[in-house]
Amino acid sequence: MAAPTWPYGSWPSPLDAALAAAHDGRPEYVGTVGPEVWWTEPRPAEGGRRTLVRRRPAGDGAETAELPPPWNVRSRFTEYGGLPWTGAERAAGGPLIVFVHFADQRLYAYEPDAPGSPGPRPLSPLSTTGRGPRWVDPVLRGAEVWCILEEFTGPAPTDVRRVLAAVPLDGSAADDRAAVRELTDDRHRFITGPRLSPDGRHAAWLVWDHPRMPWDGTDLMLAEVTGDGLLTGARSVFGGPEESVAQVEWASDGSLLAVSDRGGWWNPYRVDPATGWAVNLCLREEEFGGALWKPGLRWMAPLAEGTVAVLHGQGSSVLGILDPESGDLVDAAGPWTDWQPALAASGTRVYGVAASPRSAYEVVELDTATGHARVVGAQGADPVDPAFYPEPQSRTFLGPDDRQIHAHVYPPHHPGCRAAADELPPYVVWAHGGPTDHVPPVLDLHIAYFTTRGIGVVEVNYGGSTGYGRAYRERLREQWGVVDVEDCAAVARALADEGTADPARLAVRGGSAGGWTAAASLAATDLYACAAIIYPVLDLVGFAEETHDLESRYIDGLAGPPQTLAVVSRERSPAANADRITAPFVLLQGLDDAVCPPAQAERLTAAMRGRPVPHAYLAFEGEGHGFRRADTMVRALEAELSLYAQVFGIERNDVPRLRLRLERER
């Protein structure tokens, strides 16, 4: 029997916004504690907190959330956070866990198996200002935990210092800041946490300074660890202002490993600590690393027998085992098509976070002795029949000057519905955040929310994206608001020209940097019928002055030096060109966003006041940069769908009607 005919966009879907929100987020920061595997996991229904999950050894295999509400294992370091926990097996038995609690940003020690354990106890001092200190990327060393300390020294977001510091495990620093030992000075603006050599005699870490971002240039620092736990003789041994070192690790034999893009691609190297001489261990035009947005990201994990687990590929990353002596690389078998930089290793086993177009991100174990890979954590039951999942098509399009543009096309898909043969579907162009980032073709229920209703989605890895070499991401240098806008438009036009998408029903959406691209696209072209603009950058000058320290000089590379920024901002900023915006849009903003503050959104709404352009502004209390609460995600998804339905002429009665007017809604 033929499937019933429904207009595109009106298909009934089993995937509502609440279901999509309930499964939002993914496991992160995998690590091993003795024979156990631990990781952080989101809880959208519990205020968006992240809990710490523990999987006991194979004989038991139980998976338990160790910290109940309100514990929230998440750092606010540079506002984006980073590795928030570490752990070790105590000699007396049972694990010792040290973690950062989001609410107060203090370090806590937790011994879940200790008899009569009172729960987590504070290790670091309580902030008296509410702005730090903040901690990230911890590593246990004897009676201390070493990690990065971030302290604000004044009222501005850029009044900040960062150092490596040691906090005693006895809790003495909880009431006495003087008990914290600073291991480095603050001559470098940014610093990642230490990696201690197997013999404990050396420490390595990464640093960089404004106006560079970590994908522009970083230095690998090396120092000796003295007998009393001090660092001496710190020096740069690898990297530099034009070379991005994304990760440093020690191999089990004491050799120093690093991931660098000195050859145009992030590849693995062995570095001689004495001379800085480096040998490429696997010369390929593939990425073995990525953008170091957060401390603690791991694309490689050395194994005890001398091989190295690595993530590599173009666009998406797969897991492989590298023999550093021969350069041989053997990929792990399995259905997973993308792995996140969250590798950990213990013995012959490698752990990571992986997904595919048919499965969301889950914790996967690879036994290198047998080659067998299996899911060991965060395996969720399919919220709907997998027959409803979209099938991505990874494609390459041509943009201006015949430059290649990578994208993933998700056609409308529903096993029980079809549209009339002469109807073309509406499509939404998704511009990812970053913009120095990329999106892989994996299961995303927010995409399925639209494709199951008959609305196509295309995710564009526009010029500037990671995953395709340094030259590809350098395309966006001083061209933000130009190359990203042109590339998204080129993909949208190609889909319309080939008869895949309805040219009259194209939309664009994005969050953060993608929100900039979406809004800039409305001001630069009449290609799109509407847009969803989510916690965006809308004013370049304002962003440079108001954002957090990490990105306060990001604009230098994206739009040009400070002396020309005002001119570029007038030319490209959506807030400065609101008179060119004629298409409806919805603007979604978290009121606690320190990266793209609400002032950005408010400038655009003020500029639109009195203009005959239907739009809505929805602001969310308690949300920062990236929505984490289930109720927020539900309202945001339903508002976005209602916008498309109204603009595309689609009848839907399963979501509240978004009021497109000038007043701000709350």
mmCIF file of C-alpha atoms in Angstrom, residues 25 62 88 230 238 259 286-287 401 434 521 656-657:
data_model
loop_
_atom_site.group_PDB
_atom_site.id
_atom_site.type_symbol
_atom_site.label_atom_id
_atom_site.label_comp_id
_atom_site.label_asym_id
_atom_site.label_seq_id
_atom_site.Cartn_x
_atom_site.Cartn_y
_atom_site.Cartn_z
ATOM 1 C CA GLY A 25 23.752 16.365 24.918
ATOM 2 C CA ALA A 62 26.807 -1.712 36.480
ATOM 3 C CA ALA A 88 42.719 7.427 40.995
ATOM 4 C CA LEU A 230 58.288 22.726 42.142
ATOM 5 C CA PHE A 238 57.971 22.851 20.219
ATOM 6 C CA VAL A 259 49.791 16.805 17.752
ATOM 7 C CA GLU A 286 44.148 14.097 7.664
ATOM 8 C CA GLU A 287 43.444 15.708 10.998
ATOM 9 C CA ASP A 401 36.060 30.900 -7.282
ATOM 10 C CA GLY A 434 32.743 28.185 16.292
ATOM 11 C CA SER A 521 22.870 36.126 5.614
ATOM 12 C CA PRO A 656 2.162 26.773 19.997
ATOM 13 C CA ARG A 657 1.935 29.536 17.451
#
